[in-house]
mmCIF file of C-alpha atoms in Angstrom:
data_model
loop_
_atom_site.group_PDB
_atom_site.id
_atom_site.type_symbol
_atom_site.label_atom_id
_atom_site.label_comp_id
_atom_site.label_asym_id
_atom_site.label_seq_id
_atom_site.Cartn_x
_atom_site.Cartn_y
_atom_site.Cartn_z
ATOM 1 C CA MET A 10 0.000 0.000 0.000
ATOM 2 C CA GLY A 11 1.420 3.335 -1.036
ATOM 3 C CA ARG A 12 1.833 6.186 1.353
ATOM 4 C CA LYS A 13 -0.997 8.114 -0.233
ATOM 5 C CA ALA A 14 -3.411 5.207 -0.012
ATOM 6 C CA PHE A 15 -2.480 4.754 3.621
ATOM 7 C CA GLY A 16 -3.246 8.388 4.289
ATOM 8 C CA VAL A 17 -6.602 8.116 2.558
ATOM 9 C CA THR A 18 -7.419 4.994 4.592
ATOM 10 C CA ILE A 19 -6.642 6.832 7.814
ATOM 11 C CA VAL A 20 -8.833 9.752 6.791
ATOM 12 C CA CYS A 21 -11.635 7.324 5.932
ATOM 13 C CA LEU A 22 -11.261 5.532 9.253
ATOM 14 C CA ILE A 23 -11.375 8.811 11.135
ATOM 15 C CA PHE A 24 -14.471 9.754 9.172
ATOM 16 C CA ILE A 25 -16.193 6.453 9.955
ATOM 17 C CA PHE A 26 -15.142 6.618 13.584
ATOM 18 C CA ASN A 27 -16.455 10.138 13.996
ATOM 19 C CA ASN A 28 -19.775 9.191 12.520
ATOM 20 C CA ALA A 29 -20.107 6.150 14.730
ATOM 21 C CA ILE A 30 -20.029 8.478 17.722
ATOM 22 C CA SER A 31 -23.229 10.418 17.854
ATOM 23 C CA GLN A 32 -23.012 14.064 17.093
ATOM 24 C CA VAL A 33 -25.190 16.594 18.829
ATOM 25 C CA PRO A 34 -25.466 19.746 16.736
ATOM 26 C CA VAL A 35 -26.062 22.967 18.623
ATOM 27 C CA VAL A 36 -28.670 25.329 17.211
ATOM 28 C CA ASP A 37 -30.133 28.639 18.264
ATOM 29 C CA PHE A 38 -33.856 29.273 17.951
ATOM 30 C CA SER A 39 -33.751 30.763 14.462
ATOM 31 C CA GLN A 40 -31.902 27.696 13.191
ATOM 32 C CA PHE A 41 -34.275 25.394 15.044
ATOM 33 C CA LYS A 42 -37.218 27.210 13.502
ATOM 34 C CA GLU A 43 -35.860 27.025 9.990
ATOM 35 C CA LYS A 44 -34.733 23.436 10.034
ATOM 36 C CA TYR A 45 -37.364 21.792 12.251
ATOM 37 C CA LEU A 46 -40.274 23.942 13.374
ATOM 38 C CA ASN A 47 -41.138 25.236 9.910
ATOM 39 C CA ALA A 48 -40.497 21.898 8.214
ATOM 40 C CA THR A 49 -43.616 20.366 6.682
ATOM 41 C CA ASP A 50 -42.118 17.191 5.229
ATOM 42 C CA TYR A 51 -42.768 14.958 8.228
ATOM 43 C CA ILE A 52 -44.845 14.596 11.325
ATOM 44 C CA TYR A 53 -42.437 15.853 13.964
ATOM 45 C CA VAL A 54 -42.206 14.841 17.590
ATOM 46 C CA PHE A 55 -39.983 17.197 19.569
ATOM 47 C CA ASN A 56 -39.044 16.059 23.045
ATOM 48 C CA PHE A 57 -37.508 18.807 25.178
ATOM 49 C CA TRP A 58 -35.208 17.370 27.819
ATOM 50 C CA ALA A 59 -31.966 17.877 29.745
ATOM 51 C CA THR A 60 -29.487 15.558 31.435
ATOM 52 C CA TRP A 61 -30.241 17.242 34.786
ATOM 53 C CA CYS A 62 -33.983 16.594 34.437
ATOM 54 C CA LYS A 63 -34.781 13.315 36.177
ATOM 55 C CA PRO A 64 -38.246 12.701 34.689
ATOM 56 C CA CYS A 65 -36.797 13.456 31.236
ATOM 57 C CA ILE A 66 -34.083 10.845 31.671
ATOM 58 C CA GLU A 67 -36.721 8.375 32.817
ATOM 59 C CA GLU A 68 -39.044 8.900 29.853
ATOM 60 C CA LEU A 69 -36.475 9.053 27.026
ATOM 61 C CA PRO A 70 -35.869 5.261 27.011
ATOM 62 C CA LEU A 71 -39.671 4.785 26.848
ATOM 63 C CA ILE A 72 -39.947 7.071 23.848
ATOM 64 C CA ASN A 73 -37.002 5.286 22.281
ATOM 65 C CA ALA A 74 -38.659 1.910 22.846
ATOM 66 C CA TYR A 75 -41.819 3.298 21.274
ATOM 67 C CA ILE A 76 -39.830 4.409 18.204
ATOM 68 C CA GLU A 77 -38.264 0.961 17.847
ATOM 69 C CA LYS A 78 -41.625 -0.780 17.927
ATOM 70 C CA ASN A 79 -43.551 1.684 15.813
ATOM 71 C CA THR A 80 -41.427 2.367 12.786
ATOM 72 C CA ASP A 81 -43.254 4.993 10.790
ATOM 73 C CA PRO A 82 -41.485 6.710 7.900
ATOM 74 C CA ASN A 83 -43.841 9.671 8.235
ATOM 75 C CA VAL A 84 -42.770 10.485 11.767
ATOM 76 C CA LYS A 85 -39.482 12.079 12.735
ATOM 77 C CA PHE A 86 -38.408 12.217 16.358
ATOM 78 C CA VAL A 87 -36.082 14.960 17.561
ATOM 79 C CA PHE A 88 -34.758 14.986 21.117
ATOM 80 C CA VAL A 89 -33.953 18.594 21.925
ATOM 81 C CA SER A 90 -31.507 19.008 24.791
ATOM 82 C CA LEU A 91 -31.847 22.214 26.800
ATOM 83 C CA ASP A 92 -28.694 21.562 28.758
ATOM 84 C CA ASP A 93 -26.135 24.250 29.325
ATOM 85 C CA ARG A 94 -23.857 24.617 26.291
ATOM 86 C CA ASP A 95 -20.861 24.001 28.596
ATOM 87 C CA LYS A 96 -22.189 20.514 29.330
ATOM 88 C CA LEU A 97 -22.339 19.392 25.682
ATOM 89 C CA ASN A 98 -19.175 17.306 25.709
ATOM 90 C CA SER A 99 -19.046 16.419 29.395
ATOM 91 C CA LYS A 100 -22.694 15.370 29.873
ATOM 92 C CA VAL A 101 -24.890 15.413 26.775
ATOM 93 C CA VAL A 102 -22.721 13.566 24.225
ATOM 94 C CA PRO A 103 -21.740 10.770 26.672
ATOM 95 C CA PHE A 104 -25.406 10.350 27.641
ATOM 96 C CA VAL A 105 -26.481 10.158 24.004
ATOM 97 C CA ASN A 106 -23.692 7.709 23.120
ATOM 98 C CA LYS A 107 -24.607 5.477 26.015
ATOM 99 C CA ASN A 108 -28.286 5.341 25.104
ATOM 100 C CA LYS A 109 -28.056 4.939 21.325
ATOM 101 C CA PHE A 110 -31.327 6.716 20.618
ATOM 102 C CA ASN A 111 -33.213 6.079 17.388
ATOM 103 C CA ALA A 112 -33.874 9.764 17.103
ATOM 104 C CA GLU A 113 -32.060 12.848 16.021
ATOM 105 C CA VAL A 114 -30.547 14.593 19.034
ATOM 106 C CA ILE A 115 -29.798 18.300 18.974
ATOM 107 C CA MET A 116 -29.087 20.993 21.536
ATOM 108 C CA LEU A 117 -31.113 24.185 21.542
ATOM 109 C CA ASP A 118 -28.950 26.892 23.043
ATOM 110 C CA ASP A 119 -30.746 30.224 23.117
ATOM 111 C CA PRO A 120 -31.079 32.282 26.283
ATOM 112 C CA ASN A 121 -34.133 34.235 25.163
ATOM 113 C CA SER A 122 -36.628 31.576 26.174
ATOM 114 C CA ASN A 123 -39.355 34.134 26.865
ATOM 115 C CA ASN A 124 -39.336 34.729 23.149
ATOM 116 C CA TRP A 125 -39.053 31.217 21.757
ATOM 117 C CA ILE A 126 -41.195 29.110 24.126
ATOM 118 C CA ASP A 127 -44.353 30.768 22.771
ATOM 119 C CA LYS A 128 -43.173 30.299 19.206
ATOM 120 C CA ILE A 129 -42.793 26.583 19.735
ATOM 121 C CA MET A 130 -46.204 26.415 21.356
ATOM 122 C CA VAL A 131 -48.209 29.108 23.152
ATOM 123 C CA GLU A 132 -49.692 26.595 25.607
ATOM 124 C CA TRP A 133 -46.263 25.471 26.825
ATOM 125 C CA THR A 134 -45.313 27.168 30.099
ATOM 126 C CA GLY A 135 -41.658 26.160 29.822
ATOM 127 C CA SER A 136 -41.387 23.215 32.180
ATOM 128 C CA ILE A 137 -39.639 20.058 31.044
ATOM 129 C CA PRO A 138 -40.149 17.303 30.127
ATOM 130 C CA ALA A 139 -42.352 18.583 27.344
ATOM 131 C CA THR A 140 -43.215 16.926 24.046
ATOM 132 C CA VAL A 141 -44.613 18.736 21.047
ATOM 133 C CA LEU A 142 -46.251 16.835 18.197
ATOM 134 C CA LYS A 143 -46.442 18.802 14.981
ATOM 135 C CA TYR A 144 -47.803 18.140 11.548
ATOM 136 C CA GLN A 145 -47.851 21.182 9.292
ATOM 137 C CA THR A 146 -50.028 23.699 11.152
ATOM 138 C CA ARG A 147 -51.403 21.303 13.762
ATOM 139 C CA LYS A 148 -49.636 21.074 17.109
ATOM 140 C CA PHE A 149 -50.209 19.032 20.246
ATOM 141 C CA LEU A 150 -48.509 19.450 23.610
ATOM 142 C CA ALA A 151 -47.730 17.071 26.445
ATOM 143 C CA GLU A 152 -46.167 19.191 29.188
ATOM 144 C CA LYS A 153 -45.651 16.170 31.378
ATOM 145 C CA LYS A 154 -43.691 12.984 31.729
ATOM 146 C CA PHE A 155 -44.823 9.902 29.825
ATOM 147 C CA TYR A 156 -45.103 6.837 32.025
ATOM 148 C CA SER A 157 -45.758 4.211 29.357
ATOM 149 C CA GLU A 158 -45.405 3.477 25.658
ATOM 150 C CA ASP A 159 -49.214 3.353 25.527
ATOM 151 C CA GLU A 160 -49.398 6.944 26.667
ATOM 152 C CA ILE A 161 -46.877 7.941 24.008
ATOM 153 C CA LYS A 162 -48.879 6.082 21.386
ATOM 154 C CA GLN A 163 -52.103 7.849 22.391
ATOM 155 C CA PHE A 164 -50.368 11.173 22.241
ATOM 156 C CA ILE A 165 -48.902 10.585 18.784
ATOM 157 C CA ASP A 166 -52.088 9.015 17.388
ATOM 158 C CA GLN A 167 -53.855 12.357 17.879
ATOM 159 C CA VAL A 168 -52.262 13.580 14.704
ATOM 160 C CA TYR A 169 -54.151 10.953 12.715
ATOM 161 C CA HIS A 170 -57.572 11.905 14.065
ATOM 162 C CA MET B 29 -61.522 2.709 28.068
ATOM 163 C CA LYS B 30 -60.290 4.672 25.097
ATOM 164 C CA ILE B 31 -62.904 7.363 25.681
ATOM 165 C CA VAL B 32 -62.030 7.589 29.350
ATOM 166 C CA SER B 33 -58.361 8.013 28.643
ATOM 167 C CA LEU B 34 -59.087 10.587 25.960
ATOM 168 C CA PHE B 35 -61.265 12.448 28.433
ATOM 169 C CA LEU B 36 -58.538 12.319 31.085
ATOM 170 C CA PHE B 37 -56.070 13.496 28.523
ATOM 171 C CA LEU B 38 -58.222 16.505 27.611
ATOM 172 C CA VAL B 39 -58.818 17.362 31.248
ATOM 173 C CA PHE B 40 -55.129 17.094 31.974
ATOM 174 C CA ASN B 41 -54.163 19.220 29.015
ATOM 175 C CA SER B 42 -56.721 21.954 29.528
ATOM 176 C CA ALA B 43 -55.962 22.089 33.242
ATOM 177 C CA SER B 44 -52.477 23.331 32.537
ATOM 178 C CA ILE B 45 -53.875 26.125 30.389
ATOM 179 C CA PHE B 46 -56.833 27.356 32.403
ATOM 180 C CA ALA B 47 -56.105 26.494 36.003
ATOM 181 C CA GLY B 48 -54.485 28.994 38.281
ATOM 182 C CA LEU B 49 -54.106 32.734 38.335
ATOM 183 C CA ASN B 50 -53.824 35.307 35.607
ATOM 184 C CA PRO B 51 -52.688 38.917 35.989
ATOM 185 C CA GLY B 52 -55.554 40.876 37.533
ATOM 186 C CA ASP B 53 -56.832 37.898 39.524
ATOM 187 C CA LYS B 54 -56.822 37.831 43.292
ATOM 188 C CA ALA B 55 -54.512 35.268 44.849
ATOM 189 C CA SER B 56 -55.475 33.285 47.899
ATOM 190 C CA ASP B 57 -53.599 33.328 51.190
ATOM 191 C CA PHE B 58 -51.997 30.203 52.592
ATOM 192 C CA SER B 59 -50.497 28.880 55.772
ATOM 193 C CA LEU B 60 -47.355 26.853 55.191
ATOM 194 C CA VAL B 61 -44.516 25.670 57.369
ATOM 195 C CA ASN B 62 -41.263 27.590 57.147
ATOM 196 C CA VAL B 63 -37.756 26.166 57.562
ATOM 197 C CA ASN B 64 -37.808 27.460 61.168
ATOM 198 C CA GLY B 65 -40.840 25.272 61.926
ATOM 199 C CA LYS B 66 -43.279 28.187 62.146
ATOM 200 C CA LYS B 67 -46.260 28.696 59.886
ATOM 201 C CA VAL B 68 -46.262 31.658 57.517
ATOM 202 C CA SER B 69 -49.228 33.407 55.891
ATOM 203 C CA LEU B 70 -49.426 36.547 53.782
ATOM 204 C CA SER B 71 -51.725 38.000 56.439
ATOM 205 C CA ASP B 72 -48.796 37.895 58.892
ATOM 206 C CA TYR B 73 -47.233 40.761 56.966
ATOM 207 C CA LYS B 74 -49.197 43.693 58.310
ATOM 208 C CA ASP B 75 -47.024 46.386 56.720
ATOM 209 C CA ALA B 76 -46.338 44.759 53.361
ATOM 210 C CA LYS B 77 -47.159 46.748 50.246
ATOM 211 C CA GLY B 78 -46.932 43.623 48.166
ATOM 212 C CA PHE B 79 -45.401 40.176 47.878
ATOM 213 C CA ILE B 80 -42.923 38.489 45.596
ATOM 214 C CA ILE B 81 -43.899 34.829 45.698
ATOM 215 C CA VAL B 82 -41.283 32.552 44.181
ATOM 216 C CA PHE B 83 -42.009 28.880 43.631
ATOM 217 C CA THR B 84 -38.546 27.379 43.827
ATOM 218 C CA CYS B 85 -36.783 24.358 45.233
ATOM 219 C CA ASN B 86 -33.454 22.807 46.125
ATOM 220 C CA HIS B 87 -32.787 20.341 43.348
ATOM 221 C CA CYS B 88 -33.599 22.148 40.111
ATOM 222 C CA PRO B 89 -30.577 23.571 38.262
ATOM 223 C CA TYR B 90 -32.641 26.560 37.148
ATOM 224 C CA ALA B 91 -33.690 27.217 40.739
ATOM 225 C CA LYS B 92 -30.036 27.031 41.756
ATOM 226 C CA MET B 93 -29.047 29.552 39.116
ATOM 227 C CA TYR B 94 -31.463 32.033 40.704
ATOM 228 C CA GLU B 95 -30.699 31.470 44.411
ATOM 229 C CA GLN B 96 -28.413 34.483 44.715
ATOM 230 C CA ARG B 97 -30.615 36.684 42.520
ATOM 231 C CA ILE B 98 -33.616 35.959 44.762
ATOM 232 C CA ILE B 99 -31.611 36.874 47.856
ATOM 233 C CA ASP B 100 -30.492 40.116 46.183
ATOM 234 C CA LEU B 101 -34.074 40.951 45.207
ATOM 235 C CA HIS B 102 -35.262 40.438 48.768
ATOM 236 C CA ASN B 103 -32.465 42.607 50.132
ATOM 237 C CA LYS B 104 -33.395 45.330 47.670
ATOM 238 C CA TYR B 105 -37.179 45.256 48.034
ATOM 239 C CA ALA B 106 -38.132 43.834 51.445
ATOM 240 C CA GLY B 107 -37.196 47.113 53.110
ATOM 241 C CA GLN B 108 -39.466 48.927 50.683
ATOM 242 C CA GLY B 109 -42.388 46.695 51.656
ATOM 243 C CA TYR B 110 -42.071 43.937 49.059
ATOM 244 C CA PRO B 111 -40.655 40.794 50.649
ATOM 245 C CA ILE B 112 -39.806 37.543 48.898
ATOM 246 C CA ILE B 113 -41.720 34.478 50.016
ATOM 247 C CA ALA B 114 -40.196 31.298 48.616
ATOM 248 C CA ILE B 115 -42.338 28.171 48.346
ATOM 249 C CA ASN B 116 -41.065 24.713 47.459
ATOM 250 C CA PRO B 117 -43.939 23.056 45.561
ATOM 251 C CA ASN B 118 -42.368 19.626 45.052
ATOM 252 C CA ASP B 119 -43.427 16.397 46.718
ATOM 253 C CA PRO B 120 -40.406 15.333 48.827
ATOM 254 C CA ASN B 121 -41.427 11.695 48.287
ATOM 255 C CA GLU B 122 -40.645 12.211 44.609
ATOM 256 C CA VAL B 123 -37.540 14.342 45.143
ATOM 257 C CA PRO B 124 -35.807 13.608 48.452
ATOM 258 C CA GLU B 125 -33.507 16.576 47.882
ATOM 259 C CA ASP B 126 -36.557 18.838 48.259
ATOM 260 C CA GLY B 127 -37.540 17.592 51.716
ATOM 261 C CA MET B 128 -37.845 19.890 54.732
ATOM 262 C CA LYS B 129 -34.536 18.706 56.151
ATOM 263 C CA GLN B 130 -32.710 19.603 52.956
ATOM 264 C CA MET B 131 -34.621 22.881 52.676
ATOM 265 C CA LYS B 132 -33.408 23.801 56.150
ATOM 266 C CA LYS B 133 -29.858 23.010 55.120
ATOM 267 C CA LEU B 134 -30.022 25.141 52.004
ATOM 268 C CA ALA B 135 -31.683 28.050 53.814
ATOM 269 C CA LYS B 136 -28.938 27.939 56.429
ATOM 270 C CA LYS B 137 -26.132 27.613 53.916
ATOM 271 C CA LYS B 138 -27.384 30.456 51.725
ATOM 272 C CA LYS B 139 -28.534 32.478 54.774
ATOM 273 C CA TYR B 140 -31.950 32.979 53.192
ATOM 274 C CA PRO B 141 -33.258 36.300 54.517
ATOM 275 C CA PHE B 142 -36.828 35.288 53.537
ATOM 276 C CA PRO B 143 -39.150 32.435 54.486
ATOM 277 C CA TYR B 144 -38.692 29.199 52.570
ATOM 278 C CA LEU B 145 -41.943 27.261 52.848
ATOM 279 C CA LEU B 146 -42.921 23.736 51.938
ATOM 280 C CA ASP B 147 -46.187 23.336 50.040
ATOM 281 C CA GLU B 148 -47.131 20.341 52.132
ATOM 282 C CA GLY B 149 -50.001 18.454 50.499
ATOM 283 C CA GLN B 150 -49.386 20.432 47.289
ATOM 284 C CA LYS B 151 -52.505 22.601 47.485
ATOM 285 C CA VAL B 152 -50.963 26.038 46.986
ATOM 286 C CA TYR B 153 -49.051 25.695 43.725
ATOM 287 C CA PRO B 154 -52.103 24.430 41.746
ATOM 288 C CA ALA B 155 -54.228 27.277 43.147
ATOM 289 C CA TYR B 156 -51.640 29.723 41.814
ATOM 290 C CA GLY B 157 -51.129 27.757 38.615
ATOM 291 C CA ALA B 158 -47.396 27.340 38.995
ATOM 292 C CA THR B 159 -45.982 24.689 36.670
ATOM 293 C CA LYS B 160 -42.260 24.889 37.246
ATOM 294 C CA THR B 161 -39.410 26.132 39.372
ATOM 295 C CA PRO B 162 -38.607 28.969 39.448
ATOM 296 C CA HIS B 163 -42.028 30.536 38.811
ATOM 297 C CA VAL B 164 -42.745 34.014 40.182
ATOM 298 C CA TYR B 165 -46.004 35.734 41.187
ATOM 299 C CA LEU B 166 -45.960 39.440 42.041
ATOM 300 C CA LEU B 167 -48.896 40.544 44.207
ATOM 301 C CA ASP B 168 -49.931 43.891 45.643
ATOM 302 C CA LYS B 169 -51.043 44.169 49.260
ATOM 303 C CA ASP B 170 -54.611 43.191 48.345
ATOM 304 C CA LYS B 171 -53.161 40.022 46.771
ATOM 305 C CA THR B 172 -54.028 41.111 43.234
ATOM 306 C CA VAL B 173 -51.627 39.563 40.734
ATOM 307 C CA HIS B 174 -49.572 42.070 38.722
ATOM 308 C CA TYR B 175 -46.982 39.826 37.146
ATOM 309 C CA ILE B 176 -46.380 36.091 36.531
ATOM 310 C CA GLY B 177 -43.319 34.455 35.092
ATOM 311 C CA ALA B 178 -39.553 34.626 35.031
ATOM 312 C CA ILE B 179 -37.152 36.735 37.088
ATOM 313 C CA ASP B 180 -35.176 37.880 34.057
ATOM 314 C CA ASP B 181 -34.200 36.769 30.573
ATOM 315 C CA ASN B 182 -30.968 34.915 31.230
ATOM 316 C CA ALA B 183 -30.990 32.066 33.737
ATOM 317 C CA LYS B 184 -27.523 30.838 32.911
ATOM 318 C CA ASP B 185 -25.632 34.085 33.231
ATOM 319 C CA ALA B 186 -26.710 36.907 35.537
ATOM 320 C CA THR B 187 -24.153 39.215 33.948
ATOM 321 C CA LYS B 188 -25.776 38.833 30.523
ATOM 322 C CA VAL B 189 -29.314 39.762 31.541
ATOM 323 C CA ASN B 190 -30.962 42.246 29.192
ATOM 324 C CA GLN B 191 -34.450 42.358 30.683
ATOM 325 C CA LYS B 192 -35.079 42.269 34.430
ATOM 326 C CA TYR B 193 -38.754 41.366 33.996
ATOM 327 C CA LEU B 194 -39.589 41.027 37.686
ATOM 328 C CA GLU B 195 -37.798 44.189 38.810
ATOM 329 C CA LEU B 196 -39.424 46.142 36.021
ATOM 330 C CA ALA B 197 -42.832 44.896 37.152
ATOM 331 C CA ILE B 198 -42.100 45.738 40.807
ATOM 332 C CA GLU B 199 -40.991 49.259 39.882
ATOM 333 C CA GLU B 200 -44.124 49.851 37.797
ATOM 334 C CA MET B 201 -46.400 48.435 40.492
ATOM 335 C CA LYS B 202 -44.650 50.572 43.126
ATOM 336 C CA ALA B 203 -45.212 53.661 40.996
ATOM 337 C CA GLY B 204 -48.908 52.818 40.726
ATOM 338 C CA LYS B 205 -48.610 52.150 37.001
ATOM 339 C CA ALA B 206 -49.986 49.198 35.095
ATOM 340 C CA VAL B 207 -47.291 46.600 34.574
ATOM 341 C CA THR B 208 -46.239 46.609 30.897
ATOM 342 C CA VAL B 209 -45.048 43.008 30.597
ATOM 343 C CA LYS B 210 -47.476 41.024 32.750
ATOM 344 C CA THR B 211 -46.335 37.509 31.890
ATOM 345 C CA THR B 212 -43.103 35.967 30.667
ATOM 346 C CA LYS B 213 -41.901 32.446 30.079
ATOM 347 C CA ALA B 214 -38.723 30.567 30.857
ATOM 348 C CA ILE B 215 -37.518 27.004 30.922
ATOM 349 C CA GLY B 216 -37.776 25.409 34.337
ATOM 350 C CA CYS B 217 -38.084 22.087 36.129
ATOM 351 C CA SER B 218 -41.555 20.603 36.186
ATOM 352 C CA ILE B 219 -43.164 20.514 39.622
ATOM 353 C CA LYS B 220 -42.793 16.999 40.967
ATOM 354 C CA THR B 221 -45.917 15.156 42.062
ATOM 355 C CA LYS B 222 -46.732 11.562 42.773
ATOM 356 C CA SER B 223 -46.845 9.512 39.559
ATOM 357 C CA LYS B 224 -50.361 9.504 38.130
ATOM 358 C CA THR B 225 -50.180 6.194 36.293
#
């Protein structure tokens, strides 16, 4: 193997390795709005959570189990971490790697929550866990912890009624 | 079964929207145990011109970020007739860190200059409509609500605050003016209650 090929192999390996480890992109509200909130291509389920939020940590595996059992190409799950930006590498990424979620995980880092909470959903008071189900202009809120996959199913099925 | 659960779901969802106080409403008094073992009511404050009621707790990171700011607010406004009254709304069975023993510890450590009450039985926070910690209610002396919401617009960094919502509301109320921004929102920890299912 030539030197060049070796170099390319290393680059490829690094690329593969990096992608095997989950990445958690950080977005501010305007980016979140553009990429997710205004998107009309899928039914979206946004779960707002944080590593410091005990009920959030308890319900995420339930939601993940629900996703595994109810594969639906029309539904996209996004777990939105509201952790402190400083905790991204020390807390959030390790937690995400450990849990291997079947959902996109992002971090929303925007201090002006008085502005953006209403834009996500007026009914949301800002407590977490909170889950927002959105299909085009229709939105549903669960400002509570889910205790079972059944409860999650009922919540998500609303969009089909 | 399906209808019942749908009904429960609707009740649960609408409760969070319509229950509790709005600006202009009259708040109810309460009698809750303080960290010194004595009961505290709003009616105990004969000379108060108003009250800053803060639903807060020990364990929540957002509550922790505001501990010092709440102390500073009390030190600034209590002398002017607007004391802070802190209430922990969480069920200690759900969050041991929010039990009376731990509340006493925190109050001692931070030298809380205001009462730190436990909402034992969890009757007060639903009457006010609090959903998270911290969650602030600003009342005048007749217990009319003038402001509900956040303390300011930057929980994570006190030095980067642009809008001191609560202080602005206190100043306007003090001056006899209508409060401009009557409600604000912020991220906070959900109030912990016994599991429903």
